[in-house]
Amino acid sequence: MANGNTSHRFKLLLFLLTLHSSFAEIFFEERFEDGWKSRWVLSDWKRSEGKAGTFKHTAGKWSGDPDDKGLQTYNDAKHFAISAKIPELSNKDRTLVLQYSIRFEQDIECGGGYIKLLSGYVNQKKFGGDTPYSLMFGPDICGSQTKKLHLILSYQGQNYPIRKDLQCETDKLTHFYTFILRPDASYSILVDNRERDSGSMYTDWDILPPRKIKDVKAKKPADWDDREYIEDPNDVKPEGYDSIPAEIPDPKAKKPVEWDDEDDGLWKPPKIPNPAYKGPWKRKKIKNPNYKGKWKIPWIDNPEFEDDPDLYVLKPIKYVGIEVWQVKAGSVYDNILICDDPQYAKQIVDEFMANNREQEKRVKEGGRRGIINMEIGGIVEGRIPVIWMITMMNFEDCTKGRWQVRNYNTKMHL
């Protein structure tokens, strides 16, 4: 019954996705299915120096669906560059949505996982780190400290990074990164359909001078009363208040038996704090009827601000590219989307999460356990040769029953 309900929900989701896509304008969508090679060009950048890496078309080690393949960086300590030409598009007067998924299967140590949108003519065979771009978006990881989510926009030939410190995901599962840019220059950043941040290009990038600035010439008016509380002028000191001593003899004290007044002098009880003593008298505080609040420097129009109604408009986009460097390779790129409808992008993420996420977690947690068990079963049943290359296991967490595949270098003789 449960499987039937799941199948029904999946069919409904696909129907809604298909229906909604008829209203969305999809400029580019790549799921790396058959024919992807005809769309993508691997760059020769850094190849003559022996520093260029390649890509594998694979689902990776722990995909939730073995048929759902992407592009995986291959070769450690290399530069990776590949791009696809797309129909030229402009985001003027329309919302721009850039979305893609990436899974860091490897202990990347240090490297990028971002994506770029390129404008103008690009020689795709020479596409590299020095190729101008209009937008760069995605993770950049280095060690345990740097887990940055880049968002860089180009304006009049200069690159401007977002001023916020955004963090990316590093748990080795597939994550979707979505950037939405609207005609009012507002933006949203989503990770797995959850808003990570939002704001405006006017305030979160140092592209234009701010609309408002503080008036450095302003001074607090002389009659500005910023005292929230004042002494009550009607409060009167009680009669005899000043005669109350701070200390009094301890009424519980007793003269010691061995005390001799002739030899020791007149005995006096020790002093203790007087509970009736309240300290120097002060008038009580009351709300100040003339309180105007804390004075703040006022904001004024910035004379250097000149608005650009096309601030959000990127140069016409002609290519989408992956250009990163990684110490350890193994990142899987997939589900690249450029469209004008955030809802369509959301549905793609929903589809993945509904059908792949839990299976991906199970495969990741299980590692190759199922494969090894299957191979051992094959030996018992005589389906595998007598001399068999068995994987060395590293029992690094026996309490949880976990182990990792290391290398195929030990023979088992039966």
Coordinates of C-alpha atoms in Angstrom, one line a residue:
M1 CA 0.0 0.0 0.0
A2 CA 2.8 2.4 0.9
N3 CA 4.6 1.7 -2.4
G4 CA 1.4 2.4 -4.3
N5 CA 1.1 5.8 -2.5
T6 CA 4.7 6.6 -3.2
S7 CA 4.2 5.8 -6.9
H8 CA 1.1 7.9 -7.0
R9 CA 2.8 10.9 -5.5
F10 CA 5.7 10.5 -7.8
K11 CA 3.5 10.5 -10.9
L12 CA 1.6 13.5 -9.6
L13 CA 4.9 15.4 -9.0
L14 CA 6.0 14.6 -12.6
F15 CA 2.7 15.8 -13.9
L16 CA 2.9 19.1 -12.0
L17 CA 6.5 19.5 -13.1
T18 CA 5.6 19.0 -16.7
L19 CA 2.6 21.3 -16.4
H20 CA 4.6 24.1 -14.7
S21 CA 7.4 23.8 -17.2
S22 CA 5.0 24.9 -20.0
F23 CA 4.8 28.3 -18.3
A24 CA 8.5 28.6 -17.4
E25 CA 11.1 29.7 -19.9
I26 CA 14.0 27.3 -19.7
F27 CA 17.1 28.7 -21.2
F28 CA 19.3 25.7 -20.4
E29 CA 18.8 22.4 -18.6
E30 CA 21.5 19.7 -18.3
R31 CA 21.0 16.4 -16.6
F32 CA 23.9 14.8 -18.4
E33 CA 21.8 12.2 -20.2
D34 CA 22.5 10.8 -23.7
G35 CA 24.0 13.4 -26.0
W36 CA 25.6 15.5 -23.3
K37 CA 29.0 15.3 -25.1
S38 CA 27.6 17.1 -28.1
R39 CA 26.9 20.1 -25.8
W40 CA 30.0 20.3 -23.7
V41 CA 33.6 21.1 -24.7
L42 CA 36.5 20.1 -22.5
S43 CA 39.1 22.9 -22.4
D44 CA 42.8 22.3 -23.1
W45 CA 43.7 25.0 -20.5
K46 CA 46.7 23.9 -18.5
R47 CA 47.0 20.6 -20.5
S48 CA 50.4 21.4 -22.0
E49 CA 51.7 21.9 -18.4
G50 CA 50.3 18.6 -17.3
K51 CA 48.0 20.3 -14.9
A52 CA 44.6 19.7 -16.6
G53 CA 42.2 17.3 -15.1
T54 CA 39.4 15.4 -16.9
F55 CA 35.8 14.5 -16.1
K56 CA 34.0 11.2 -15.8
H57 CA 30.4 10.6 -16.8
T58 CA 29.2 8.7 -13.7
A59 CA 26.6 8.5 -11.0
G60 CA 29.4 8.4 -8.5
K61 CA 30.0 6.1 -5.5
W62 CA 26.8 6.6 -3.6
S63 CA 24.1 8.0 -5.9
G64 CA 20.6 7.4 -4.9
D65 CA 19.9 6.4 -8.6
P66 CA 22.8 4.6 -10.5
D67 CA 21.3 5.8 -13.8
D68 CA 21.3 9.4 -12.7
K69 CA 24.7 10.4 -13.9
G70 CA 26.6 13.7 -13.8
L71 CA 30.1 15.0 -14.5
Q72 CA 32.7 14.0 -11.9
T73 CA 36.1 15.7 -11.5
Y74 CA 38.9 13.1 -12.1
N75 CA 42.6 13.3 -11.3
D76 CA 43.9 14.9 -8.1
A77 CA 45.6 18.2 -7.8
K78 CA 44.4 19.4 -11.2
H79 CA 42.6 22.3 -12.9
F80 CA 39.2 21.4 -14.4
A81 CA 37.5 23.4 -17.2
I82 CA 34.6 22.5 -19.3
S83 CA 31.8 24.6 -20.9
A84 CA 28.6 24.4 -22.9
K85 CA 27.3 27.0 -25.3
I86 CA 23.7 28.0 -24.7
P87 CA 21.2 30.2 -26.6
E88 CA 22.0 33.8 -25.9
L89 CA 19.8 35.1 -23.1
S90 CA 19.3 38.4 -21.3
N91 CA 17.8 38.8 -17.9
K92 CA 16.6 42.3 -18.5
D93 CA 13.0 42.7 -17.2
R94 CA 12.9 39.1 -16.1
T95 CA 13.9 36.9 -13.2
L96 CA 17.1 34.9 -13.6
V97 CA 17.4 31.5 -11.9
L98 CA 20.7 29.6 -11.8
Q99 CA 20.6 26.2 -10.1
Y100 CA 22.8 23.1 -10.0
S101 CA 23.6 20.2 -7.8
I102 CA 27.0 19.1 -6.5
R103 CA 28.2 16.2 -4.3
F104 CA 31.6 16.2 -2.7
E105 CA 32.2 12.5 -2.5
Q106 CA 35.9 13.0 -1.8
D107 CA 37.8 14.6 1.1
I108 CA 38.4 17.5 -1.1
E109 CA 41.0 19.1 1.3
C110 CA 41.0 22.3 -0.8
G111 CA 39.2 23.2 -4.0
G112 CA 36.2 24.7 -5.6
G113 CA 32.8 23.4 -6.6
Y114 CA 31.3 26.5 -8.3
I115 CA 29.8 27.3 -11.7
K116 CA 30.1 30.3 -14.0
L117 CA 27.9 32.1 -16.6
L118 CA 30.0 33.5 -19.4
S119 CA 29.2 36.4 -21.8
G120 CA 30.7 37.4 -25.2
Y121 CA 32.7 35.1 -27.4
V122 CA 34.6 32.3 -25.6
N123 CA 37.0 30.0 -27.2
Q124 CA 35.8 26.9 -25.3
K125 CA 39.0 25.0 -25.9
K126 CA 40.9 27.8 -24.1
F127 CA 38.3 28.4 -21.4
G128 CA 40.2 28.8 -18.1
G129 CA 40.6 30.7 -14.9
D130 CA 41.4 34.0 -16.7
T131 CA 38.3 33.9 -18.9
P132 CA 35.9 36.8 -18.0
Y133 CA 32.6 35.8 -16.5
S134 CA 29.3 37.5 -15.6
L135 CA 28.4 35.4 -12.6
M136 CA 30.2 32.9 -10.4
F137 CA 28.2 30.9 -7.8
G138 CA 28.9 27.9 -5.6
P139 CA 31.1 26.3 -2.9
D140 CA 34.8 26.8 -2.2
I141 CA 36.3 24.6 0.5
C142 CA 39.8 24.6 2.0
G143 CA 40.5 22.7 5.2
S144 CA 38.1 22.8 8.1
Q145 CA 37.9 26.6 8.3
T146 CA 37.0 27.7 4.8
K147 CA 33.5 26.5 3.7
K148 CA 32.6 29.5 1.6
L149 CA 29.6 29.9 -0.7
H150 CA 30.8 32.3 -3.5
L151 CA 28.5 34.7 -5.3
I152 CA 30.4 37.1 -7.6
L153 CA 28.7 39.4 -10.1
S154 CA 30.4 41.3 -12.9
Y155 CA 29.5 44.9 -13.5
Q156 CA 31.1 47.1 -16.2
G157 CA 34.0 44.7 -16.5
Q158 CA 34.8 44.4 -12.8
N159 CA 34.0 41.5 -10.5
Y160 CA 32.2 42.2 -7.2
P161 CA 31.9 39.5 -4.5
I162 CA 28.9 39.6 -2.2
R163 CA 29.9 41.2 1.1
K164 CA 28.2 38.5 3.2
D165 CA 30.0 35.5 4.7
L166 CA 27.9 32.6 3.3
Q167 CA 28.6 29.0 4.1
C168 CA 28.3 25.9 1.9
E169 CA 27.5 22.2 2.7
T170 CA 30.3 19.7 3.2
D171 CA 28.6 16.4 4.3
K172 CA 29.3 14.5 1.0
L173 CA 25.6 14.3 0.0
T174 CA 24.1 15.9 -3.1
H175 CA 23.1 19.5 -2.5
F176 CA 21.3 22.0 -4.7
Y177 CA 22.5 25.6 -4.9
T178 CA 20.0 28.1 -6.3
F179 CA 20.5 31.8 -7.1
I180 CA 17.5 34.0 -8.0
L181 CA 18.1 37.5 -9.3
R182 CA 15.0 39.7 -9.9
P183 CA 14.4 42.9 -11.9
D184 CA 14.2 45.0 -8.8
A185 CA 17.8 43.9 -8.0
S186 CA 16.7 41.8 -5.1
Y187 CA 18.1 38.3 -4.8
S188 CA 17.7 35.0 -2.9
I189 CA 20.1 32.2 -2.3
L190 CA 18.7 28.8 -1.6
V191 CA 20.4 25.5 -0.5
D192 CA 18.1 22.5 -1.0
N193 CA 15.1 24.8 -1.4
R194 CA 15.8 26.5 1.9
E195 CA 16.6 30.2 1.9
R196 CA 20.2 30.7 3.0
D197 CA 20.1 34.4 2.5
S198 CA 18.4 37.3 0.6
G199 CA 18.8 41.0 0.1
S200 CA 19.5 43.6 -2.6
M201 CA 22.4 44.3 -5.0
Y202 CA 22.2 47.9 -3.8
T203 CA 23.2 47.0 -0.2
D204 CA 25.1 43.6 -0.4
W205 CA 27.6 44.4 -3.1
D206 CA 30.0 47.3 -3.3
I207 CA 29.0 48.0 -6.9
L208 CA 27.3 51.4 -6.5
P209 CA 27.8 53.9 -3.7
P210 CA 25.1 53.7 -1.0
R211 CA 21.9 55.6 -1.5
K212 CA 22.1 57.1 2.0
I213 CA 25.1 58.1 4.1
K214 CA 25.5 59.4 7.7
D215 CA 25.6 63.2 8.0
V216 CA 29.0 63.6 9.5
K217 CA 28.4 67.3 10.0
A218 CA 25.3 66.8 12.1
K219 CA 25.5 67.6 15.8
K220 CA 23.2 66.8 18.7
P221 CA 20.9 69.8 19.3
A222 CA 21.6 71.6 22.6
D223 CA 18.1 71.0 23.8
W224 CA 18.1 67.3 23.0
D225 CA 17.3 65.5 26.2
D226 CA 18.5 61.9 26.0
R227 CA 18.0 61.1 29.7
E228 CA 15.5 58.3 29.9
Y229 CA 15.1 58.6 33.7
I230 CA 15.5 61.7 36.0
E231 CA 15.4 62.3 39.7
D232 CA 12.0 62.9 41.2
P233 CA 12.0 66.5 42.3
N234 CA 9.0 65.8 44.6
D235 CA 10.8 63.1 46.5
V236 CA 11.7 64.2 50.1
K237 CA 14.4 62.7 52.3
P238 CA 12.8 61.0 55.4
E239 CA 13.3 62.7 58.7
G240 CA 16.2 61.3 60.6
Y241 CA 17.6 59.4 57.5
D242 CA 21.1 60.7 58.0
S243 CA 21.3 59.7 61.6
I244 CA 20.9 56.0 60.8
P245 CA 24.4 54.4 61.4
A246 CA 26.0 52.1 58.8
E247 CA 27.0 49.6 61.5
I248 CA 25.5 48.6 64.8
P249 CA 26.7 46.5 67.7
D250 CA 25.9 42.8 67.2
P251 CA 23.0 42.1 69.5
K252 CA 23.8 38.4 69.6
A253 CA 27.4 38.9 70.6
K254 CA 28.3 37.9 74.2
K255 CA 31.3 38.9 76.2
P256 CA 33.7 35.9 76.4
V257 CA 33.9 34.2 79.8
E258 CA 37.7 34.8 80.1
W259 CA 37.3 38.5 79.4
D260 CA 38.8 40.6 82.2
D261 CA 37.7 44.3 82.1
E262 CA 40.6 45.4 84.3
D263 CA 43.2 43.7 82.1
D264 CA 41.4 43.7 78.7
G265 CA 39.5 47.0 79.0
L266 CA 35.8 47.6 78.6
W267 CA 34.3 44.9 76.4
K268 CA 32.3 46.1 73.4
P269 CA 30.3 43.9 71.1
P270 CA 31.6 43.7 67.5
K271 CA 29.9 45.8 64.8
I272 CA 27.7 44.3 62.1
P273 CA 26.1 46.0 59.0
N274 CA 22.9 47.8 60.0
P275 CA 20.0 46.3 58.0
A276 CA 18.2 49.6 58.3
Y277 CA 21.0 51.6 56.7
K278 CA 20.3 52.3 53.0
G279 CA 23.4 54.2 52.1
P280 CA 23.5 57.9 51.1
W281 CA 20.0 59.2 50.3
K282 CA 19.2 59.7 46.7
R283 CA 16.0 60.8 45.1
K284 CA 14.1 58.0 43.3
K285 CA 14.1 57.9 39.5
I286 CA 11.1 58.6 37.4
K287 CA 10.5 58.5 33.6
N288 CA 11.7 61.7 32.0
P289 CA 8.7 63.4 30.3
N290 CA 11.1 65.3 28.0
Y291 CA 13.0 62.1 26.9
K292 CA 13.6 62.1 23.1
G293 CA 15.5 58.9 22.8
K294 CA 19.2 58.3 22.1
W295 CA 20.4 60.8 19.6
K296 CA 21.7 59.2 16.4
I297 CA 23.5 60.7 13.5
P298 CA 20.9 61.3 10.7
W299 CA 21.1 59.7 7.3
I300 CA 21.1 61.9 4.2
D301 CA 21.0 61.3 0.5
N302 CA 24.4 60.4 -0.8
P303 CA 25.5 63.1 -3.4
E304 CA 27.7 60.5 -5.0
F305 CA 25.0 58.0 -5.6
E306 CA 23.8 57.7 -9.2
D307 CA 21.2 55.0 -9.7
D308 CA 21.4 52.4 -12.5
P309 CA 18.0 50.9 -13.2
D310 CA 19.9 48.1 -15.0
L311 CA 22.1 47.2 -12.1
Y312 CA 20.7 43.7 -12.1
V313 CA 21.2 43.1 -15.8
L314 CA 24.1 40.9 -16.7
K315 CA 25.8 40.9 -20.1
P316 CA 24.0 38.5 -22.4
I317 CA 24.8 35.0 -21.3
K318 CA 26.2 32.7 -24.0
Y319 CA 27.9 29.9 -22.0
V320 CA 27.8 28.0 -18.8
G321 CA 31.1 26.7 -17.5
I322 CA 32.8 24.7 -14.7
E323 CA 36.3 25.9 -13.9
V324 CA 37.8 24.8 -10.6
W325 CA 41.0 23.5 -9.1
Q326 CA 40.9 20.7 -6.6
V327 CA 43.5 19.0 -4.4
K328 CA 41.4 15.8 -4.3
A329 CA 39.1 15.2 -7.2
G330 CA 35.7 13.4 -7.1
S331 CA 33.0 16.1 -7.1
V332 CA 29.8 15.2 -9.1
Y333 CA 28.1 18.1 -10.9
D334 CA 24.6 17.6 -12.2
N335 CA 21.1 19.2 -12.7
I336 CA 22.3 22.5 -14.2
L337 CA 19.4 24.8 -14.8
I338 CA 19.0 28.3 -16.1
C339 CA 15.4 29.6 -16.3
D340 CA 13.1 32.4 -15.3
D341 CA 10.9 30.6 -12.9
P342 CA 11.9 29.9 -9.3
Q343 CA 8.9 27.5 -8.9
Y344 CA 10.1 25.3 -11.7
A345 CA 13.6 25.1 -10.1
K346 CA 12.0 24.3 -6.7
Q347 CA 10.1 21.4 -8.2
I348 CA 13.3 19.9 -9.6
V349 CA 14.8 19.9 -6.1
D350 CA 11.6 18.5 -4.6
E351 CA 11.6 15.7 -7.2
F352 CA 15.2 14.8 -6.3
M353 CA 14.6 14.9 -2.5
A354 CA 11.5 12.8 -2.8
N355 CA 13.0 10.1 -4.9
N356 CA 16.8 10.1 -4.2
R357 CA 17.8 11.6 -0.9
E358 CA 17.0 8.7 1.5
Q359 CA 18.4 6.1 -0.9
E360 CA 21.6 8.2 -1.3
K361 CA 22.0 8.4 2.5
R362 CA 21.6 4.6 2.8
V363 CA 24.1 3.9 0.1
K364 CA 26.6 6.4 1.6
E365 CA 26.3 5.0 5.1
G366 CA 26.5 1.4 3.8
G367 CA 29.5 2.1 1.6
R368 CA 30.6 -1.0 -0.3
R369 CA 29.3 -3.4 2.4
G370 CA 26.6 -4.8 0.2
I371 CA 29.0 -5.4 -2.7
I372 CA 31.6 -7.2 -0.5
N373 CA 28.8 -9.3 1.1
M374 CA 27.6 -10.2 -2.4
E375 CA 31.1 -11.2 -3.5
I376 CA 31.8 -13.3 -0.4
G377 CA 28.4 -15.0 -1.1
G378 CA 29.6 -15.7 -4.6
I379 CA 32.7 -17.5 -3.3
V380 CA 30.7 -19.7 -1.1
E381 CA 28.4 -20.6 -4.0
G382 CA 31.3 -21.2 -6.3
R383 CA 30.5 -18.3 -8.7
I384 CA 33.9 -16.6 -8.2
P385 CA 37.4 -18.1 -8.9
V386 CA 39.2 -19.9 -6.1
I387 CA 42.0 -17.3 -6.0
W388 CA 40.1 -14.1 -5.3
M389 CA 41.3 -10.6 -4.8
I390 CA 39.6 -9.5 -1.6
T391 CA 39.5 -6.0 -0.3
M392 CA 41.4 -5.0 2.8
M393 CA 39.1 -3.7 5.4
N394 CA 39.9 -0.9 7.9
F395 CA 37.9 -1.5 11.1
E396 CA 38.3 2.1 12.2
D397 CA 35.1 2.2 14.1
C398 CA 34.3 -1.2 15.4
T399 CA 31.7 0.1 17.9
K400 CA 29.5 1.2 15.0
G401 CA 30.5 -1.7 12.7
R402 CA 31.9 0.7 10.0
W403 CA 34.8 0.0 7.8
Q404 CA 36.2 1.6 4.7
V405 CA 37.5 0.1 1.4
R406 CA 41.3 0.6 1.1
N407 CA 43.0 -1.4 -1.7
Y408 CA 42.7 -4.6 -3.6
N409 CA 46.0 -6.2 -2.7
T410 CA 45.4 -9.3 -0.6
K411 CA 44.7 -12.8 -2.1
M412 CA 42.5 -15.3 -0.4
H413 CA 43.3 -19.0 -1.2
L414 CA 40.6 -21.5 -0.7

